[in-house]
Amino acid sequence: MPTYKLTYFNVKGRAEPTRYMFALAGVDYEDERIGGDKWKALKSTLPLGQMPLLYVDGKVFPQSNAIHRYVASELGFYGDTALERLEVDVIMETGLELSPKVAGIFAESDDAKKAELKKQLKEEHIPKTLEKLEKLLKENNGGKGWFVRDKITVADIGVFNMFFDFLPVVLGEQIDLSKFACVKGVIDRLAAEPKIKNWIDTRPKTTM
Ligand SMILES: N[C@@H](CCC(=O)N[C@@H](CS)C(=O)NCC(=O)O)C(=O)O
């Protein structure tokens, strides 16, 4: 197994799905969190000037979703066949459809417009995405298990991270999953997985 170092700001953000996979697989890695002057010095040396970064045996790689997929593939969270990987990607891309909506909120400086975008996110975009995810989930084992076949994949972890960690921070409230029982089941079961629970209980406490 290679040595891994994950470098990011001291937030969950774009690094957390990979941290969850390391936790779930029980793989040792260096969880490097940087900021301030260290970040200023590092930025100009980076492949794309941004984080997160994954160092694999000392070689550095940017782009969070590429990192998640690589780690998933290495640690057994990316399906066993090309078709399963396609299924995983369908779920991940469906969840990620929310990202531009959230980016729009972060980019908006006018308070009233920001509030309107948050309202749209909460009342339109999130329910629409949850409806799609619920439908896709029900196509596998009637929605009673994980998103793809019978194993936890990065699809489950990505959805978990989006609705458990990320969107509650954006909206300042928990996401209402009451109409999406199958997706809620995935999130509740992942939160209760002993290694995930242990990571949540022991990880650095951060606001986002
Ligand atoms: N597409 C990239 C985006 C990376 C990105 O936007 N990183 C932000 C933090 S979440 C960053 O490094 N911001 C500091 C900067 O750009 O100077 C990814 O998914 O990794």
PDB file of C-alpha atoms and ligand atoms in Angstrom:
ATOM      1  CA  MET A   1       0.000   0.000   0.000  1.00  0.00           C
ATOM      2  CA  PRO A   2       1.392   3.469  -0.873  1.00  0.00           C
ATOM      3  CA  THR A   3       1.826   6.180   1.738  1.00  0.00           C
ATOM      4  CA  TYR A   4      -0.893   8.805   1.629  1.00  0.00           C
ATOM      5  CA  LYS A   5      -0.981  12.415   2.734  1.00  0.00           C
ATOM      6  CA  LEU A   6      -4.145  14.484   2.331  1.00  0.00           C
ATOM      7  CA  THR A   7      -3.534  18.220   2.493  1.00  0.00           C
ATOM      8  CA  TYR A   8      -6.368  20.719   2.883  1.00  0.00           C
ATOM      9  CA  PHE A   9      -7.608  23.621   4.986  1.00  0.00           C
ATOM     10  CA  ASN A  10      -8.894  22.797   8.467  1.00  0.00           C
ATOM     11  CA  VAL A  11     -12.397  22.116   7.177  1.00  0.00           C
ATOM     12  CA  LYS A  12     -14.422  19.141   6.004  1.00  0.00           C
ATOM     13  CA  GLY A  13     -15.256  20.664   2.602  1.00  0.00           C
ATOM     14  CA  ARG A  14     -13.916  18.927  -0.464  1.00  0.00           C
ATOM     15  CA  ALA A  15     -11.644  16.543   1.475  1.00  0.00           C
ATOM     16  CA  GLU A  16     -14.133  14.812   3.735  1.00  0.00           C
ATOM     17  CA  PRO A  17     -15.336  11.998   1.438  1.00  0.00           C
ATOM     18  CA  THR A  18     -11.733  10.819   1.134  1.00  0.00           C
ATOM     19  CA  ARG A  19     -11.244  11.134   4.894  1.00  0.00           C
ATOM     20  CA  TYR A  20     -14.380   8.982   5.379  1.00  0.00           C
ATOM     21  CA  MET A  21     -13.006   6.324   3.034  1.00  0.00           C
ATOM     22  CA  PHE A  22      -9.663   6.216   4.835  1.00  0.00           C
ATOM     23  CA  ALA A  23     -11.543   5.897   8.130  1.00  0.00           C
ATOM     24  CA  LEU A  24     -13.845   3.176   6.840  1.00  0.00           C
ATOM     25  CA  ALA A  25     -10.978   1.164   5.359  1.00  0.00           C
ATOM     26  CA  GLY A  26      -8.819   1.671   8.450  1.00  0.00           C
ATOM     27  CA  VAL A  27      -6.007   3.056   6.301  1.00  0.00           C
ATOM     28  CA  ASP A  28      -3.299   5.206   7.877  1.00  0.00           C
ATOM     29  CA  TYR A  29      -2.658   8.560   6.212  1.00  0.00           C
ATOM     30  CA  GLU A  30      -1.388  11.967   7.163  1.00  0.00           C
ATOM     31  CA  ASP A  31      -4.327  14.368   7.558  1.00  0.00           C
ATOM     32  CA  GLU A  32      -2.462  17.634   7.004  1.00  0.00           C
ATOM     33  CA  ARG A  33      -4.472  20.800   7.662  1.00  0.00           C
ATOM     34  CA  ILE A  34      -2.891  24.080   6.780  1.00  0.00           C
ATOM     35  CA  GLY A  35      -3.735  27.764   6.762  1.00  0.00           C
ATOM     36  CA  GLY A  36      -2.357  31.254   7.241  1.00  0.00           C
ATOM     37  CA  ASP A  37       1.225  31.912   6.176  1.00  0.00           C
ATOM     38  CA  LYS A  38       1.878  28.279   5.351  1.00  0.00           C
ATOM     39  CA  TRP A  39      -0.948  28.345   2.786  1.00  0.00           C
ATOM     40  CA  LYS A  40       0.350  31.585   1.235  1.00  0.00           C
ATOM     41  CA  ALA A  41       3.770  30.003   0.730  1.00  0.00           C
ATOM     42  CA  LEU A  42       2.363  26.719  -0.540  1.00  0.00           C
ATOM     43  CA  LYS A  43      -0.185  28.055  -3.045  1.00  0.00           C
ATOM     44  CA  SER A  44       2.287  29.176  -5.717  1.00  0.00           C
ATOM     45  CA  THR A  45       4.038  25.799  -5.649  1.00  0.00           C
ATOM     46  CA  LEU A  46       0.916  23.719  -6.295  1.00  0.00           C
ATOM     47  CA  PRO A  47      -0.084  22.048  -9.557  1.00  0.00           C
ATOM     48  CA  LEU A  48      -3.325  24.083  -9.814  1.00  0.00           C
ATOM     49  CA  GLY A  49      -2.874  26.558  -6.944  1.00  0.00           C
ATOM     50  CA  GLN A  50      -5.703  24.985  -4.943  1.00  0.00           C
ATOM     51  CA  MET A  51      -6.459  22.256  -2.426  1.00  0.00           C
ATOM     52  CA  PRO A  52      -7.292  19.534  -1.515  1.00  0.00           C
ATOM     53  CA  LEU A  53      -4.203  17.591  -2.536  1.00  0.00           C
ATOM     54  CA  LEU A  54      -3.442  13.925  -2.251  1.00  0.00           C
ATOM     55  CA  TYR A  55       0.200  12.888  -2.041  1.00  0.00           C
ATOM     56  CA  VAL A  56       0.694   9.262  -3.096  1.00  0.00           C
ATOM     57  CA  ASP A  57       4.188   8.113  -2.187  1.00  0.00           C
ATOM     58  CA  GLY A  58       5.159  11.796  -2.271  1.00  0.00           C
ATOM     59  CA  LYS A  59       3.671  12.582  -5.700  1.00  0.00           C
ATOM     60  CA  VAL A  60       1.057  15.323  -5.499  1.00  0.00           C
ATOM     61  CA  PHE A  61      -2.398  15.267  -7.116  1.00  0.00           C
ATOM     62  CA  PRO A  62      -5.075  18.020  -7.071  1.00  0.00           C
ATOM     63  CA  GLN A  63      -8.850  17.895  -7.862  1.00  0.00           C
ATOM     64  CA  SER A  64     -11.083  16.538  -5.118  1.00  0.00           C
ATOM     65  CA  ASN A  65     -13.376  14.386  -7.237  1.00  0.00           C
ATOM     66  CA  ALA A  66     -10.432  12.748  -8.992  1.00  0.00           C
ATOM     67  CA  ILE A  67      -8.926  12.098  -5.548  1.00  0.00           C
ATOM     68  CA  HIS A  68     -12.190  10.605  -4.231  1.00  0.00           C
ATOM     69  CA  ARG A  69     -12.444   8.288  -7.234  1.00  0.00           C
ATOM     70  CA  TYR A  70      -8.817   7.192  -7.005  1.00  0.00           C
ATOM     71  CA  VAL A  71      -9.058   6.475  -3.285  1.00  0.00           C
ATOM     72  CA  ALA A  72     -12.387   4.710  -3.798  1.00  0.00           C
ATOM     73  CA  SER A  73     -10.814   2.585  -6.491  1.00  0.00           C
ATOM     74  CA  GLU A  74      -7.777   1.728  -4.342  1.00  0.00           C
ATOM     75  CA  LEU A  75      -9.776   0.937  -1.200  1.00  0.00           C
ATOM     76  CA  GLY A  76     -12.682  -0.995  -2.724  1.00  0.00           C
ATOM     77  CA  PHE A  77     -15.395   1.684  -2.684  1.00  0.00           C
ATOM     78  CA  TYR A  78     -15.784   2.052  -6.449  1.00  0.00           C
ATOM     79  CA  GLY A  79     -17.623  -1.100  -7.492  1.00  0.00           C
ATOM     80  CA  ASP A  80     -16.130  -4.284  -8.873  1.00  0.00           C
ATOM     81  CA  THR A  81     -16.843  -3.800 -12.578  1.00  0.00           C
ATOM     82  CA  ALA A  82     -16.943  -0.992 -15.137  1.00  0.00           C
ATOM     83  CA  LEU A  83     -20.739  -1.165 -15.004  1.00  0.00           C
ATOM     84  CA  GLU A  84     -20.752  -0.758 -11.221  1.00  0.00           C
ATOM     85  CA  ARG A  85     -18.380   2.198 -11.557  1.00  0.00           C
ATOM     86  CA  LEU A  86     -20.821   3.703 -14.044  1.00  0.00           C
ATOM     87  CA  GLU A  87     -23.624   3.223 -11.514  1.00  0.00           C
ATOM     88  CA  VAL A  88     -21.489   4.846  -8.802  1.00  0.00           C
ATOM     89  CA  ASP A  89     -20.729   7.777 -11.091  1.00  0.00           C
ATOM     90  CA  VAL A  90     -24.397   8.272 -11.960  1.00  0.00           C
ATOM     91  CA  ILE A  91     -25.164   8.723  -8.251  1.00  0.00           C
ATOM     92  CA  MET A  92     -22.170  10.958  -7.616  1.00  0.00           C
ATOM     93  CA  GLU A  93     -22.924  13.206 -10.571  1.00  0.00           C
ATOM     94  CA  THR A  94     -26.575  13.470  -9.527  1.00  0.00           C
ATOM     95  CA  GLY A  95     -25.545  14.683  -6.070  1.00  0.00           C
ATOM     96  CA  LEU A  96     -22.942  17.019  -7.524  1.00  0.00           C
ATOM     97  CA  GLU A  97     -25.634  18.785  -9.579  1.00  0.00           C
ATOM     98  CA  LEU A  98     -26.180  20.831  -6.418  1.00  0.00           C
ATOM     99  CA  SER A  99     -22.623  22.185  -6.411  1.00  0.00           C
ATOM    100  CA  PRO A 100     -23.133  25.056  -8.892  1.00  0.00           C
ATOM    101  CA  LYS A 101     -26.233  26.148  -6.940  1.00  0.00           C
ATOM    102  CA  VAL A 102     -24.167  26.324  -3.746  1.00  0.00           C
ATOM    103  CA  ALA A 103     -21.301  28.076  -5.561  1.00  0.00           C
ATOM    104  CA  GLY A 104     -23.816  30.712  -6.690  1.00  0.00           C
ATOM    105  CA  ILE A 105     -24.735  31.367  -3.046  1.00  0.00           C
ATOM    106  CA  PHE A 106     -21.085  31.723  -2.000  1.00  0.00           C
ATOM    107  CA  ALA A 107     -20.418  34.071  -4.943  1.00  0.00           C
ATOM    108  CA  GLU A 108     -23.383  36.368  -4.201  1.00  0.00           C
ATOM    109  CA  SER A 109     -22.464  39.409  -2.116  1.00  0.00           C
ATOM    110  CA  ASP A 110     -25.917  41.014  -1.934  1.00  0.00           C
ATOM    111  CA  ASP A 111     -27.629  39.763   1.246  1.00  0.00           C
ATOM    112  CA  ALA A 112     -31.174  39.800  -0.135  1.00  0.00           C
ATOM    113  CA  LYS A 113     -30.147  37.919  -3.281  1.00  0.00           C
ATOM    114  CA  LYS A 114     -28.136  35.460  -1.210  1.00  0.00           C
ATOM    115  CA  ALA A 115     -31.218  34.780   0.953  1.00  0.00           C
ATOM    116  CA  GLU A 116     -33.333  34.230  -2.166  1.00  0.00           C
ATOM    117  CA  LEU A 117     -30.761  31.767  -3.581  1.00  0.00           C
ATOM    118  CA  LYS A 118     -30.713  29.883  -0.258  1.00  0.00           C
ATOM    119  CA  LYS A 119     -34.511  29.687  -0.328  1.00  0.00           C
ATOM    120  CA  GLN A 120     -34.382  28.275  -3.857  1.00  0.00           C
ATOM    121  CA  LEU A 121     -31.723  25.783  -2.805  1.00  0.00           C
ATOM    122  CA  LYS A 122     -33.802  24.614   0.129  1.00  0.00           C
ATOM    123  CA  GLU A 123     -37.233  24.598  -1.491  1.00  0.00           C
ATOM    124  CA  GLU A 124     -36.454  23.654  -5.103  1.00  0.00           C
ATOM    125  CA  HIS A 125     -32.980  22.315  -5.848  1.00  0.00           C
ATOM    126  CA  ILE A 126     -32.422  20.073  -2.814  1.00  0.00           C
ATOM    127  CA  PRO A 127     -35.856  18.368  -3.030  1.00  0.00           C
ATOM    128  CA  LYS A 128     -35.402  17.889  -6.798  1.00  0.00           C
ATOM    129  CA  THR A 129     -32.010  16.216  -6.292  1.00  0.00           C
ATOM    130  CA  LEU A 130     -33.317  14.134  -3.399  1.00  0.00           C
ATOM    131  CA  GLU A 131     -36.208  12.962  -5.579  1.00  0.00           C
ATOM    132  CA  LYS A 132     -33.723  11.793  -8.230  1.00  0.00           C
ATOM    133  CA  LEU A 133     -31.516  10.069  -5.650  1.00  0.00           C
ATOM    134  CA  GLU A 134     -34.498   8.387  -3.995  1.00  0.00           C
ATOM    135  CA  LYS A 135     -35.635   7.059  -7.386  1.00  0.00           C
ATOM    136  CA  LEU A 136     -32.151   5.747  -8.258  1.00  0.00           C
ATOM    137  CA  LEU A 137     -31.753   4.190  -4.821  1.00  0.00           C
ATOM    138  CA  LYS A 138     -35.095   2.374  -5.074  1.00  0.00           C
ATOM    139  CA  GLU A 139     -33.860   0.711  -8.264  1.00  0.00           C
ATOM    140  CA  ASN A 140     -31.269  -1.174  -6.174  1.00  0.00           C
ATOM    141  CA  ASN A 141     -32.707  -3.669  -3.657  1.00  0.00           C
ATOM    142  CA  GLY A 142     -35.890  -1.591  -3.410  1.00  0.00           C
ATOM    143  CA  GLY A 143     -33.914   1.194  -1.728  1.00  0.00           C
ATOM    144  CA  LYS A 144     -33.343  -0.796   1.437  1.00  0.00           C
ATOM    145  CA  GLY A 145     -29.557  -0.957   1.157  1.00  0.00           C
ATOM    146  CA  TRP A 146     -26.765   1.042  -0.429  1.00  0.00           C
ATOM    147  CA  PHE A 147     -26.878   2.926  -3.718  1.00  0.00           C
ATOM    148  CA  VAL A 148     -24.923   0.364  -5.762  1.00  0.00           C
ATOM    149  CA  ARG A 149     -25.318  -3.374  -5.205  1.00  0.00           C
ATOM    150  CA  ASP A 150     -24.647  -4.600  -1.675  1.00  0.00           C
ATOM    151  CA  LYS A 151     -21.563  -2.667  -0.585  1.00  0.00           C
ATOM    152  CA  ILE A 152     -20.812   0.847   0.601  1.00  0.00           C
ATOM    153  CA  THR A 153     -19.335   2.849  -2.262  1.00  0.00           C
ATOM    154  CA  VAL A 154     -18.093   6.380  -2.731  1.00  0.00           C
ATOM    155  CA  ALA A 155     -21.617   7.094  -4.034  1.00  0.00           C
ATOM    156  CA  ASP A 156     -23.075   6.491  -0.550  1.00  0.00           C
ATOM    157  CA  ILE A 157     -20.236   8.446   1.015  1.00  0.00           C
ATOM    158  CA  GLY A 158     -20.614  11.365  -1.402  1.00  0.00           C
ATOM    159  CA  VAL A 159     -24.362  11.614  -0.757  1.00  0.00           C
ATOM    160  CA  PHE A 160     -23.760  11.293   2.989  1.00  0.00           C
ATOM    161  CA  ASN A 161     -21.160  14.074   2.933  1.00  0.00           C
ATOM    162  CA  MET A 162     -23.425  16.339   0.858  1.00  0.00           C
ATOM    163  CA  PHE A 163     -26.528  16.019   3.061  1.00  0.00           C
ATOM    164  CA  PHE A 164     -24.947  15.352   6.464  1.00  0.00           C
ATOM    165  CA  ASP A 165     -21.948  17.711   6.451  1.00  0.00           C
ATOM    166  CA  PHE A 166     -22.079  20.208   3.632  1.00  0.00           C
ATOM    167  CA  LEU A 167     -25.623  21.428   2.925  1.00  0.00           C
ATOM    168  CA  PRO A 168     -26.519  21.896   6.631  1.00  0.00           C
ATOM    169  CA  VAL A 169     -23.601  24.345   6.851  1.00  0.00           C
ATOM    170  CA  VAL A 170     -24.709  26.192   3.719  1.00  0.00           C
ATOM    171  CA  LEU A 171     -28.301  26.528   4.950  1.00  0.00           C
ATOM    172  CA  GLY A 172     -27.592  26.760   8.677  1.00  0.00           C
ATOM    173  CA  GLU A 173     -30.075  23.975   9.379  1.00  0.00           C
ATOM    174  CA  GLN A 174     -30.491  20.221   8.998  1.00  0.00           C
ATOM    175  CA  ILE A 175     -31.798  18.993   5.659  1.00  0.00           C
ATOM    176  CA  ASP A 176     -35.387  17.770   5.740  1.00  0.00           C
ATOM    177  CA  LEU A 177     -35.228  14.162   4.566  1.00  0.00           C
ATOM    178  CA  SER A 178     -38.690  13.191   5.825  1.00  0.00           C
ATOM    179  CA  LYS A 179     -40.060  12.634   2.290  1.00  0.00           C
ATOM    180  CA  PHE A 180     -36.990  10.644   1.203  1.00  0.00           C
ATOM    181  CA  ALA A 181     -36.969   7.622   3.481  1.00  0.00           C
ATOM    182  CA  CYS A 182     -34.504   5.548   1.452  1.00  0.00           C
ATOM    183  CA  VAL A 183     -31.881   8.303   1.191  1.00  0.00           C
ATOM    184  CA  LYS A 184     -32.406   8.996   4.892  1.00  0.00           C
ATOM    185  CA  GLY A 185     -31.776   5.281   5.530  1.00  0.00           C
ATOM    186  CA  VAL A 186     -28.389   5.473   3.752  1.00  0.00           C
ATOM    187  CA  ILE A 187     -27.412   8.554   5.744  1.00  0.00           C
ATOM    188  CA  ASP A 188     -28.553   7.125   9.088  1.00  0.00           C
ATOM    189  CA  ARG A 189     -26.828   3.789   8.470  1.00  0.00           C
ATOM    190  CA  LEU A 190     -23.567   5.420   7.413  1.00  0.00           C
ATOM    191  CA  ALA A 191     -23.606   7.741  10.430  1.00  0.00           C
ATOM    192  CA  ALA A 192     -24.014   4.641  12.604  1.00  0.00           C
ATOM    193  CA  GLU A 193     -21.219   2.619  10.921  1.00  0.00           C
ATOM    194  CA  PRO A 194     -18.750   2.200  13.792  1.00  0.00           C
ATOM    195  CA  LYS A 195     -15.685   3.467  11.868  1.00  0.00           C
ATOM    196  CA  ILE A 196     -17.564   6.437  10.425  1.00  0.00           C
ATOM    197  CA  LYS A 197     -19.077   7.222  13.809  1.00  0.00           C
ATOM    198  CA  ASN A 198     -15.652   7.050  15.401  1.00  0.00           C
ATOM    199  CA  TRP A 199     -14.243   9.448  12.780  1.00  0.00           C
ATOM    200  CA  ILE A 200     -17.145  11.881  13.288  1.00  0.00           C
ATOM    201  CA  ASP A 201     -16.652  11.734  17.070  1.00  0.00           C
ATOM    202  CA  THR A 202     -12.874  12.216  16.958  1.00  0.00           C
ATOM    203  CA  ARG A 203     -12.213  14.397  13.895  1.00  0.00           C
ATOM    204  CA  PRO A 204     -11.138  18.000  14.403  1.00  0.00           C
ATOM    205  CA  LYS A 205     -14.173  20.131  15.245  1.00  0.00           C
ATOM    206  CA  THR A 206     -14.625  22.622  12.422  1.00  0.00           C
ATOM    207  CA  THR A 207     -17.432  24.972  11.452  1.00  0.00           C
ATOM    208  CA  MET A 208     -17.547  23.734   7.873  1.00  0.00           C
TER     209      MET A 208
HETATM  210  N1  LIG B   1     -12.100  21.715  -8.664  1.00  0.00           N
HETATM  211  C1  LIG B   1     -11.250  21.818  -7.496  1.00  0.00           C
HETATM  212  C2  LIG B   1     -11.581  23.094  -6.766  1.00  0.00           C
HETATM  213  C3  LIG B   1     -10.634  23.304  -5.613  1.00  0.00           C
HETATM  214  C4  LIG B   1     -10.975  24.537  -4.804  1.00  0.00           C
HETATM  215  O1  LIG B   1     -11.840  25.347  -5.186  1.00  0.00           O
HETATM  216  N2  LIG B   1     -10.278  24.658  -3.689  1.00  0.00           N
HETATM  217  C5  LIG B   1     -10.452  25.792  -2.823  1.00  0.00           C
HETATM  218  C6  LIG B   1     -10.838  25.319  -1.416  1.00  0.00           C
HETATM  219  S1  LIG B   1     -12.345  24.388  -1.420  1.00  0.00           S
HETATM  220  C7  LIG B   1      -9.135  26.531  -2.683  1.00  0.00           C
HETATM  221  O2  LIG B   1      -8.068  25.946  -2.742  1.00  0.00           O
HETATM  222  N3  LIG B   1      -9.249  27.839  -2.445  1.00  0.00           N
HETATM  223  C8  LIG B   1      -8.123  28.697  -2.192  1.00  0.00           C
HETATM  224  C9  LIG B   1      -7.641  29.406  -3.420  1.00  0.00           C
HETATM  225  O3  LIG B   1      -8.168  29.173  -4.523  1.00  0.00           O
HETATM  226  O4  LIG B   1      -6.725  30.211  -3.257  1.00  0.00           O
HETATM  227  C10 LIG B   1     -11.475  20.594  -6.587  1.00  0.00           C
HETATM  228  O5  LIG B   1     -12.590  20.048  -6.571  1.00  0.00           O
HETATM  229  O6  LIG B   1     -10.525  20.187  -5.914  1.00  0.00           O
END
